Tab-separated table of C-alpha atoms and ligand atoms in Angstrom:
chain	number	residue	atom	x	y	z
A	1	MET	CA	3.634	-2.149	-21.464
A	2	GLY	CA	0.457	-4.193	-20.877
A	3	LYS	CA	-3.156	-3.136	-21.329
A	4	THR	CA	-4.451	0.124	-19.847
A	5	ILE	CA	-8.038	0.436	-18.619
A	6	VAL	CA	-9.330	3.843	-19.732
A	7	THR	CA	-12.441	4.717	-17.725
A	8	GLY	CA	-14.390	7.451	-19.487
A	9	GLY	CA	-12.539	6.560	-22.691
A	10	ALA	CA	-15.564	7.508	-24.806
A	11	GLY	CA	-15.582	11.043	-23.398
A	12	PHE	CA	-14.034	14.223	-24.758
A	13	ILE	CA	-10.518	13.907	-23.297
A	14	GLY	CA	-10.604	10.101	-23.002
A	15	SER	CA	-11.350	9.534	-26.693
A	16	HIS	CA	-8.512	11.822	-27.808
A	17	THR	CA	-6.197	10.086	-25.342
A	18	CYS	CA	-7.091	6.656	-26.760
A	19	VAL	CA	-6.033	7.914	-30.205
A	20	GLU	CA	-2.651	9.093	-28.903
A	21	MET	CA	-2.181	5.867	-26.947
A	22	VAL	CA	-2.730	3.694	-30.008
A	23	GLU	CA	-0.402	5.909	-32.042
A	24	ALA	CA	2.261	5.461	-29.334
A	25	GLY	CA	1.845	1.653	-29.410
A	26	LEU	CA	-0.109	1.406	-26.127
A	27	THR	CA	-3.228	-0.731	-25.640
A	28	PRO	CA	-6.306	1.075	-24.291
A	29	VAL	CA	-9.330	-0.866	-23.031
A	30	ILE	CA	-12.305	1.481	-22.739
A	31	VAL	CA	-14.690	1.314	-19.783
A	32	ASP	CA	-17.575	3.750	-20.299
A	33	ASP	CA	-21.343	3.430	-19.954
A	34	LEU	CA	-21.833	6.349	-22.367
A	35	ARG	CA	-23.790	8.390	-19.819
A	36	ASN	CA	-22.160	11.490	-21.313
A	37	SER	CA	-21.095	10.206	-24.710
A	38	GLU	CA	-22.471	8.497	-27.781
A	39	GLU	CA	-21.781	5.467	-29.953
A	40	ARG	CA	-20.615	7.838	-32.709
A	41	VAL	CA	-17.544	8.725	-30.624
A	42	LEU	CA	-16.549	5.069	-30.460
A	43	ARG	CA	-17.087	4.642	-34.194
A	44	GLY	CA	-15.081	7.829	-34.870
A	45	LEU	CA	-12.292	6.713	-32.605
A	46	GLU	CA	-12.005	3.387	-34.382
A	47	LYS	CA	-12.041	5.145	-37.734
A	48	ILE	CA	-9.088	7.315	-36.731
A	49	VAL	CA	-6.993	4.465	-35.321
A	50	GLU	CA	-8.123	2.048	-38.062
A	51	ARG	CA	-8.858	-0.808	-35.692
A	52	THR	CA	-11.493	-1.927	-33.244
A	53	LEU	CA	-10.866	-1.232	-29.579
A	54	PRO	CA	-12.161	-3.258	-26.637
A	55	ILE	CA	-15.096	-1.432	-25.034
A	56	HIS	CA	-16.941	-2.399	-21.845
A	57	ARG	CA	-20.215	-0.497	-21.470
A	58	ILE	CA	-20.427	-0.610	-17.681
A	59	ASP	CA	-20.673	1.791	-14.760
A	60	CYS	CA	-17.138	1.814	-13.382
A	61	GLY	CA	-18.616	2.448	-9.935
A	62	ASP	CA	-20.192	-1.025	-10.114
A	63	ALA	CA	-17.566	-3.147	-8.357
A	64	ASP	CA	-18.762	-6.539	-9.655
A	65	SER	CA	-18.825	-5.433	-13.287
A	66	LEU	CA	-15.444	-3.714	-13.023
A	67	ASP	CA	-13.977	-6.771	-11.333
A	68	LYS	CA	-15.079	-8.903	-14.312
A	69	VAL	CA	-13.427	-6.473	-16.730
A	70	PHE	CA	-10.133	-6.673	-14.806
A	71	GLU	CA	-10.462	-10.479	-14.682
A	72	GLN	CA	-10.965	-10.658	-18.430
A	73	GLU	CA	-8.507	-7.988	-19.609
A	74	LYS	CA	-5.710	-8.346	-17.036
A	75	PRO	CA	-4.576	-4.702	-17.301
A	76	THR	CA	-1.316	-3.375	-15.865
A	77	SER	CA	-2.380	0.272	-15.591
A	78	VAL	CA	-5.421	2.558	-15.486
A	79	ILE	CA	-6.295	6.071	-16.620
A	80	HIS	CA	-9.367	7.244	-14.708
A	81	PHE	CA	-11.276	9.903	-16.654
A	82	ALA	CA	-14.814	8.846	-15.745
A	83	ALA	CA	-16.571	11.548	-13.742
A	84	ASP	CA	-19.427	14.015	-13.962
A	85	LYS	CA	-18.029	17.460	-14.781
A	86	ALA	CA	-20.763	20.128	-15.025
A	87	VAL	CA	-19.962	22.765	-12.417
A	88	GLY	CA	-23.481	24.298	-12.316
A	89	GLU	CA	-25.203	20.919	-12.045
A	90	SER	CA	-22.881	20.010	-9.177
A	91	VAL	CA	-24.248	22.981	-7.218
A	92	ARG	CA	-27.834	21.847	-7.862
A	93	ASP	CA	-27.201	18.141	-7.297
A	94	PRO	CA	-24.026	17.766	-5.234
A	95	LEU	CA	-24.716	14.198	-4.116
A	96	LYS	CA	-24.692	13.007	-7.735
A	97	TYR	CA	-21.142	14.378	-7.960
A	98	TYR	CA	-19.883	13.054	-4.627
A	99	SER	CA	-21.407	9.685	-5.460
A	100	ASN	CA	-20.043	9.245	-8.989
A	101	ASN	CA	-16.731	11.092	-8.801
A	102	ILE	CA	-15.605	9.882	-5.402
A	103	GLY	CA	-17.492	6.570	-5.453
A	104	SER	CA	-16.061	5.450	-8.780
A	105	LEU	CA	-12.475	6.220	-7.719
A	106	PHE	CA	-13.022	4.344	-4.455
A	107	THR	CA	-14.388	1.302	-6.305
A	108	LEU	CA	-11.594	1.457	-8.857
A	109	LEU	CA	-8.903	1.522	-6.148
A	110	ARG	CA	-10.452	-1.513	-4.455
A	111	VAL	CA	-10.604	-3.462	-7.730
A	112	MET	CA	-7.033	-2.429	-8.631
A	113	GLU	CA	-5.909	-3.616	-5.188
A	114	LYS	CA	-7.629	-6.991	-5.665
A	115	HIS	CA	-5.991	-7.510	-9.044
A	116	GLY	CA	-2.564	-6.158	-8.054
A	117	VAL	CA	-2.717	-3.268	-10.552
A	118	LYS	CA	-0.516	-0.476	-9.224
A	119	ASP	CA	-0.212	2.234	-11.896
A	120	LEU	CA	-2.870	4.957	-12.074
A	121	VAL	CA	-3.232	8.250	-13.933
A	122	PHE	CA	-6.035	10.401	-12.522
A	123	SER	CA	-7.874	13.347	-14.141
A	124	SER	CA	-7.810	16.268	-11.774
A	125	SER	CA	-8.489	19.916	-12.517
A	126	CYS	CA	-7.165	23.429	-12.000
A	127	THR	CA	-10.414	23.970	-10.121
A	128	VAL	CA	-8.628	22.584	-7.018
A	129	TYR	CA	-6.715	25.895	-6.836
A	130	GLY	CA	-9.941	27.872	-6.294
A	131	ASP	CA	-9.590	31.645	-6.505
A	132	THR	CA	-5.931	32.541	-6.349
A	133	ASP	CA	-3.930	35.664	-7.089
A	134	GLN	CA	-0.670	33.720	-7.177
A	135	LEU	CA	-0.215	33.393	-10.941
A	136	PRO	CA	0.867	31.307	-12.711
A	137	VAL	CA	-0.219	28.529	-10.354
A	138	THR	CA	2.355	25.877	-9.536
A	139	GLU	CA	1.690	22.390	-8.234
A	140	THR	CA	2.601	23.653	-4.753
A	141	SER	CA	0.120	26.546	-4.812
A	142	PRO	CA	-2.552	26.180	-2.105
A	143	THR	CA	-5.508	23.949	-2.955
A	144	GLY	CA	-8.673	22.971	-1.177
A	145	ALA	CA	-10.886	26.046	-1.509
A	146	ALA	CA	-12.691	24.894	-4.658
A	147	ALA	CA	-15.589	26.994	-5.966
A	148	SER	CA	-18.118	24.162	-6.435
A	149	PRO	CA	-19.077	20.669	-5.247
A	150	TYR	CA	-17.542	19.390	-8.502
A	151	GLY	CA	-14.267	21.074	-7.536
A	152	TYR	CA	-14.415	19.554	-4.067
A	153	THR	CA	-14.804	16.062	-5.536
A	154	LYS	CA	-11.404	16.562	-7.216
A	155	VAL	CA	-9.878	17.853	-3.951
A	156	VAL	CA	-11.197	14.777	-2.114
A	157	CYS	CA	-10.090	12.357	-4.848
A	158	GLU	CA	-6.574	13.801	-4.807
A	159	GLN	CA	-6.432	13.372	-1.023
A	160	MET	CA	-7.782	9.812	-1.295
A	161	LEU	CA	-4.986	9.016	-3.731
A	162	ARG	CA	-2.293	10.579	-1.525
A	163	ASP	CA	-3.523	8.565	1.455
A	164	ALA	CA	-3.833	5.320	-0.528
A	165	SER	CA	-0.360	5.690	-1.956
A	166	ALA	CA	1.146	6.505	1.456
A	167	ALA	CA	-0.351	3.256	2.744
A	168	ASP	CA	0.684	1.158	-0.259
A	169	PRO	CA	4.230	1.910	-1.327
A	170	LEU	CA	3.789	-0.072	-4.537
A	171	LEU	CA	0.978	2.179	-5.794
A	172	ARG	CA	2.262	4.636	-8.417
A	173	VAL	CA	-0.075	7.551	-9.041
A	174	VAL	CA	0.017	10.551	-11.335
A	175	MET	CA	-2.622	13.253	-10.843
A	176	LEU	CA	-2.986	15.565	-13.816
A	177	ARG	CA	-4.539	18.987	-13.229
A	178	TYR	CA	-6.034	20.091	-16.520
A	179	PHE	CA	-6.574	23.773	-17.184
A	180	ASN	CA	-9.211	24.529	-19.900
A	181	PRO	CA	-9.228	21.686	-22.466
A	182	VAL	CA	-10.544	22.851	-25.846
A	183	GLY	CA	-10.413	21.997	-29.550
A	184	ALA	CA	-10.990	18.686	-31.264
A	185	HIS	CA	-9.120	16.078	-33.259
A	186	PRO	CA	-7.800	17.741	-36.458
A	187	SER	CA	-9.576	15.058	-38.540
A	188	GLY	CA	-12.921	16.559	-37.452
A	189	ILE	CA	-14.045	13.021	-36.558
A	190	ILE	CA	-14.154	13.335	-32.766
A	191	GLY	CA	-14.605	16.319	-30.467
A	192	GLU	CA	-16.588	17.595	-27.524
A	193	LEU	CA	-20.295	16.687	-27.348
A	194	PRO	CA	-21.982	19.173	-25.013
A	195	ILE	CA	-25.511	18.163	-24.081
A	196	GLY	CA	-28.017	21.030	-24.313
A	197	VAL	CA	-26.839	24.626	-23.977
A	198	PRO	CA	-23.050	24.589	-23.494
A	199	ASN	CA	-21.687	26.006	-20.247
A	200	ASN	CA	-18.134	26.225	-21.528
A	201	LEU	CA	-16.861	29.066	-23.646
A	202	ILE	CA	-15.514	27.379	-26.763
A	203	PRO	CA	-18.525	25.124	-27.523
A	204	PHE	CA	-20.711	28.201	-26.987
A	205	ILE	CA	-18.588	30.207	-29.434
A	206	THR	CA	-18.787	27.498	-32.114
A	207	GLN	CA	-22.550	27.128	-31.676
A	208	ALA	CA	-23.084	30.908	-31.784
A	209	ALA	CA	-20.934	31.150	-34.921
A	210	ALA	CA	-22.971	28.321	-36.478
A	211	GLY	CA	-26.228	30.160	-35.717
A	212	LEU	CA	-27.392	27.567	-33.183
A	213	ARG	CA	-27.344	30.214	-30.425
A	214	ASP	CA	-28.444	33.826	-30.878
A	215	ARG	CA	-25.315	35.259	-29.336
A	216	LEU	CA	-22.540	34.591	-26.862
A	217	THR	CA	-22.713	36.502	-23.602
A	218	VAL	CA	-19.244	37.504	-22.425
A	219	PHE	CA	-19.455	37.203	-18.650
A	220	GLY	CA	-18.032	40.533	-17.551
A	221	ASP	CA	-15.709	43.134	-19.053
A	222	ASP	CA	-14.932	44.941	-15.820
A	223	TYR	CA	-12.239	42.626	-14.432
A	224	PRO	CA	-8.809	44.194	-13.894
A	225	THR	CA	-7.351	42.379	-16.940
A	226	ARG	CA	-5.977	43.761	-20.229
A	227	ASP	CA	-9.434	43.987	-21.866
A	228	GLY	CA	-11.672	43.512	-18.827
A	229	SER	CA	-12.674	39.888	-19.528
A	230	CYS	CA	-11.478	36.809	-17.612
A	231	ILE	CA	-8.213	35.042	-18.382
A	232	ARG	CA	-7.915	31.265	-18.779
A	233	ASP	CA	-5.293	28.798	-19.979
A	234	TYR	CA	-6.917	27.083	-23.000
A	235	ILE	CA	-5.095	23.877	-23.906
A	236	HIS	CA	-5.646	21.880	-27.094
A	237	VAL	CA	-7.124	18.485	-26.231
A	238	VAL	CA	-4.586	16.715	-28.478
A	239	ASP	CA	-1.660	18.222	-26.527
A	240	LEU	CA	-3.454	17.221	-23.338
A	241	ALA	CA	-3.991	13.675	-24.621
A	242	LYS	CA	-0.284	13.263	-25.416
A	243	ALA	CA	0.594	14.112	-21.809
A	244	HIS	CA	-1.279	10.980	-20.687
A	245	VAL	CA	0.952	8.788	-22.823
A	246	LEU	CA	4.043	10.397	-21.272
A	247	ALA	CA	2.534	10.056	-17.782
A	248	LEU	CA	1.937	6.325	-18.301
A	249	GLN	CA	5.468	5.868	-19.604
A	250	TRP	CA	6.911	7.909	-16.726
A	251	ILE	CA	5.050	5.833	-14.121
A	252	ALA	CA	6.263	2.595	-15.660
A	253	GLU	CA	9.879	3.801	-15.366
A	254	GLN	CA	9.659	4.644	-11.656
A	255	GLN	CA	11.589	2.331	-9.357
A	256	ALA	CA	10.366	4.080	-6.211
A	257	PRO	CA	6.840	4.694	-4.916
A	258	ALA	CA	5.285	7.737	-6.550
A	259	CYS	CA	2.344	10.034	-6.078
A	260	GLU	CA	2.945	13.098	-8.224
A	261	VAL	CA	0.781	15.939	-9.425
A	262	PHE	CA	1.330	17.872	-12.674
A	263	ASN	CA	-0.252	20.966	-14.157
A	264	LEU	CA	-1.321	20.541	-17.775
A	265	GLY	CA	-1.816	23.904	-19.420
A	266	THR	CA	-0.011	26.014	-21.990
A	267	GLY	CA	1.413	28.426	-19.420
A	268	THR	CA	-0.263	31.332	-21.227
A	269	GLY	CA	-3.535	33.007	-20.359
A	270	ASN	CA	-5.966	34.405	-22.908
A	271	THR	CA	-8.982	36.597	-22.257
A	272	VAL	CA	-12.505	35.698	-23.359
A	273	LEU	CA	-12.437	38.509	-25.915
A	274	GLU	CA	-9.087	37.305	-27.271
A	275	ALA	CA	-10.612	33.855	-27.740
A	276	VAL	CA	-13.566	35.366	-29.629
A	277	HIS	CA	-11.357	37.485	-31.894
A	278	THR	CA	-8.875	34.651	-32.522
A	279	PHE	CA	-11.793	32.416	-33.527
A	280	GLU	CA	-13.095	35.046	-35.958
A	281	LYS	CA	-9.664	35.654	-37.499
A	282	GLU	CA	-8.728	31.977	-37.790
A	283	ASN	CA	-12.034	30.831	-39.278
A	284	GLY	CA	-13.233	33.939	-41.094
A	285	VAL	CA	-16.569	33.695	-39.272
A	286	LYS	CA	-18.235	36.270	-37.034
A	287	VAL	CA	-19.214	35.421	-33.466
A	288	PRO	CA	-22.264	37.417	-32.384
A	289	PHE	CA	-21.698	38.492	-28.791
A	290	VAL	CA	-22.842	40.890	-26.094
A	291	ILE	CA	-21.197	41.873	-22.850
A	292	GLY	CA	-23.140	40.655	-19.826
A	293	PRO	CA	-22.653	40.635	-16.065
A	294	ARG	CA	-20.016	38.536	-14.344
A	295	ARG	CA	-20.875	34.851	-13.796
A	296	ALA	CA	-21.018	33.843	-10.122
A	297	GLY	CA	-18.065	31.703	-9.102
A	298	ASP	CA	-15.745	32.778	-11.940
A	299	VAL	CA	-12.171	33.545	-10.977
A	300	MET	CA	-10.592	36.557	-12.683
A	301	ALA	CA	-7.548	34.737	-14.041
A	302	MET	CA	-6.071	31.260	-14.042
A	303	TYR	CA	-3.082	29.904	-15.916
A	304	ALA	CA	-0.507	27.224	-15.287
A	305	ASP	CA	3.136	27.102	-14.437
A	306	THR	CA	4.165	24.130	-16.577
A	307	THR	CA	7.797	23.817	-15.454
A	308	LYS	CA	7.265	20.515	-13.637
A	309	SER	CA	5.470	18.704	-16.463
A	310	ARG	CA	8.107	19.933	-18.904
A	311	GLU	CA	11.086	18.953	-16.759
A	312	VAL	CA	9.780	15.672	-15.324
A	313	LEU	CA	7.485	14.300	-18.046
A	314	GLY	CA	9.291	15.963	-20.958
A	315	TRP	CA	5.925	17.357	-22.074
A	316	SER	CA	5.141	20.708	-23.632
A	317	THR	CA	2.315	21.980	-25.765
A	318	LYS	CA	2.801	22.198	-29.531
A	319	LEU	CA	-0.574	23.574	-30.593
A	320	THR	CA	-1.881	27.126	-30.253
A	321	LEU	CA	-5.210	28.627	-29.302
A	322	ALA	CA	-5.739	29.377	-33.011
A	323	ASP	CA	-5.176	25.667	-33.813
A	324	ALA	CA	-7.717	24.692	-31.152
A	325	LEU	CA	-10.310	27.154	-32.422
A	326	ARG	CA	-9.833	26.000	-36.033
A	327	ASP	CA	-10.243	22.357	-34.979
A	328	ALA	CA	-13.261	23.171	-32.797
A	329	TRP	CA	-14.916	24.895	-35.773
A	330	HIS	CA	-14.108	21.968	-38.072
A	331	TRP	CA	-15.735	19.653	-35.510
A	332	GLN	CA	-18.808	21.901	-35.235
A	333	GLN	CA	-19.202	21.706	-38.997
A	334	THR	CA	-18.928	17.905	-38.921
A	335	ILE	CA	-21.743	17.723	-36.375
A	336	ALA	CA	-23.869	20.081	-38.485
A	337	ALA	CA	-23.229	18.018	-41.655
A	338	ASP	CA	-24.140	14.794	-39.823
A	339	LYS	CA	-27.384	16.347	-38.555
A	340	ALA	CA	-28.267	17.561	-42.024
A	341	SER	CA	-27.776	14.093	-43.541
A	342	SER	CA	-29.633	12.149	-40.827
B	1	NAD	P1	-16.691	13.721	-20.586
B	1	NAD	O1	-17.987	13.835	-19.866
B	1	NAD	O2	-16.652	14.054	-22.024
B	1	NAD	O3	-16.087	12.261	-20.391
B	1	NAD	C1	-16.330	11.494	-19.242
B	1	NAD	C2	-16.752	10.113	-19.711
B	1	NAD	O4	-16.927	9.296	-18.565
B	1	NAD	C3	-18.079	10.112	-20.463
B	1	NAD	O5	-17.921	9.413	-21.677
B	1	NAD	C4	-19.051	9.398	-19.520
B	1	NAD	O6	-19.995	8.639	-20.237
B	1	NAD	C5	-18.113	8.537	-18.706
B	1	NAD	N1	-18.567	8.241	-17.343
B	1	NAD	C6	-18.847	9.107	-16.355
B	1	NAD	N2	-19.145	8.424	-15.236
B	1	NAD	C7	-19.055	7.104	-15.534
B	1	NAD	C8	-19.210	5.915	-14.786
B	1	NAD	N3	-19.547	5.932	-13.483
B	1	NAD	N4	-19.018	4.738	-15.404
B	1	NAD	C9	-18.672	4.681	-16.708
B	1	NAD	N5	-18.481	5.780	-17.474
B	1	NAD	C10	-18.674	6.975	-16.875
B	1	NAD	O7	-15.642	14.617	-19.752
B	1	NAD	P2	-14.179	15.075	-20.167
B	1	NAD	O8	-14.223	16.515	-20.494
B	1	NAD	O9	-13.593	14.119	-21.133
B	1	NAD	O10	-13.472	14.947	-18.754
B	1	NAD	C11	-12.713	13.804	-18.406
B	1	NAD	C12	-12.145	13.995	-17.020
B	1	NAD	O11	-11.362	15.178	-16.980
B	1	NAD	C13	-13.183	14.152	-15.913
B	1	NAD	O12	-12.701	13.493	-14.764
B	1	NAD	C14	-13.243	15.637	-15.693
B	1	NAD	O13	-13.646	15.952	-14.391
B	1	NAD	C15	-11.786	16.019	-15.925
B	1	NAD	N6	-11.594	17.401	-16.332
B	1	NAD	C16	-12.264	17.894	-17.411
B	1	NAD	C17	-12.105	19.218	-17.784
B	1	NAD	C18	-12.871	19.807	-18.940
B	1	NAD	O14	-13.027	21.037	-18.993
B	1	NAD	N7	-13.340	19.023	-19.902
B	1	NAD	C19	-11.216	20.033	-17.076
B	1	NAD	C20	-10.534	19.491	-15.987
B	1	NAD	C21	-10.733	18.167	-15.624
B	2	WQD	C1	-14.128	30.120	-19.546
B	2	WQD	C2	-14.248	31.630	-19.565
B	2	WQD	C3	-16.193	32.465	-18.423
B	2	WQD	C4	-19.133	30.829	-21.195
B	2	WQD	C5	-14.530	25.184	-16.231
B	2	WQD	C6	-14.652	24.537	-14.890
B	2	WQD	C7	-13.315	24.050	-14.428
B	2	WQD	C8	-12.677	23.155	-15.493
B	2	WQD	C9	-12.620	23.843	-16.808
B	2	WQD	C10	-13.309	20.860	-15.126
B	2	WQD	C11	-14.706	32.190	-18.230
B	2	WQD	C12	-16.235	32.789	-19.891
B	2	WQD	C13	-17.954	31.167	-20.573
B	2	WQD	C14	-19.916	31.857	-21.783
B	2	WQD	C15	-18.258	33.469	-21.119
B	2	WQD	N1	-13.451	21.964	-15.703
B	2	WQD	N2	-17.522	32.457	-20.546
B	2	WQD	N3	-19.434	33.133	-21.729
B	2	WQD	O1	-15.212	28.252	-15.878
B	2	WQD	O2	-12.825	28.507	-16.698
B	2	WQD	O3	-13.668	26.293	-16.123
B	2	WQD	O4	-13.949	24.277	-17.163
B	2	WQD	O5	-12.553	20.573	-14.248
B	2	WQD	O6	-13.520	23.345	-13.250
B	2	WQD	O7	-15.160	25.500	-13.966
B	2	WQD	O8	-14.497	27.368	-18.168
B	2	WQD	O9	-15.379	27.475	-20.447
B	2	WQD	O10	-16.977	27.786	-18.510
B	2	WQD	O11	-15.335	29.566	-19.014
B	2	WQD	O12	-17.870	34.640	-21.082
B	2	WQD	O13	-21.006	31.622	-22.305
B	2	WQD	O14	-15.270	31.995	-20.501
B	2	WQD	O15	-16.644	33.548	-17.661
B	2	WQD	O16	-14.024	33.384	-18.018
B	2	WQD	P1	-14.076	27.723	-16.642
B	2	WQD	P2	-15.627	27.983	-19.089
């Protein structure tokens, strides 16, 4: 297999995917302007894989710059992670999200077309399922009623890819719908880098446990679930990263045109309170928390049917929620140690 452009390769999921790609003998070329990452991620990544990786610090929505990267690197495939992903910000500033998330995919498809690159793996999200009571969700569950502008950008991008692949039978596309990616690399060298106060549960738990936040607020304990808190499908980022390697290999094997969507989750839902208690048990650290009101826009429960990714890609998760929470805590401690020494 030739080189793979990895847009957003310095981000949370992209950096872990680059590690798994190198370990599988693939050749990632990172395209990331670090708008939501830092140089330390790139240094950490190279430390783990024990080699330097090609990195182009450009906006992948800038057609001329991306064209030059394709000219220079001559890739045969692309994984497109680059996007803005903060749900709350997307409500406040929707045009930023429509511009970057849809604009960058549009530009990428044009540049791929020009250079005859036909294989694409795209980062989608379970958010495309909106609020559903059909659980677990399968790839054929209804989509389109997303809860935020961010969610709608993924709905639109998926449709753009279906239309582009219908018009170009040589285009081979895999759209991966991630559930709730959590955890960090077990080395403690790379992990998630939330900017400011985290919106997502697990970074908030690790920061509360580390004393960086007074307490976690559990958003609601009056849902009709086993303990009243919301249910999500938390998937270890390393398991998620490995699925991208299998997706790239699967695409390369296809003789026929393809535009397939896969759920990437564990298939099991955990409540917020289960996540808190599992964290405490696994790490021997208390998480200060209070019960607060429900958060607007939250769905009660969401977890994946993973039959298709298991049967078609041969992928299944190996790591548990406890593994993810141990690795997330290890990563939190690395950040704290780095801060203390700088
Ligand atoms: P992240 O913010 O950590 O990584 C995204 C990376 O893309 C960042 O390094 C950022 O600097 C880069 N980037 C963004 N726009 C860019 C542009 N125009 N040009 C160049 N670089 C750009 O996010 P993540 O959690 O790794 O998410 C990766 C993908 O997965 C995104 O498409 C996101 O929507 C999707 N996703 C994430 C989650 C999640 O909870 N983390 C869940 C479902 C789907
Ligand atoms: C998880 C659970 C909260 C914070 C988001 C995006 C989704 C996808 C994955 C990108 C919920 C509860 C949280 C806190 C809490 N991303 N919670 N206290 O909302 O399931 O999904 O990330 O595509 O599109 O919406 O993830 O981590 O924010 O919340 O009680 O301080 O934790 O109510 O039940 P969510 P999350």
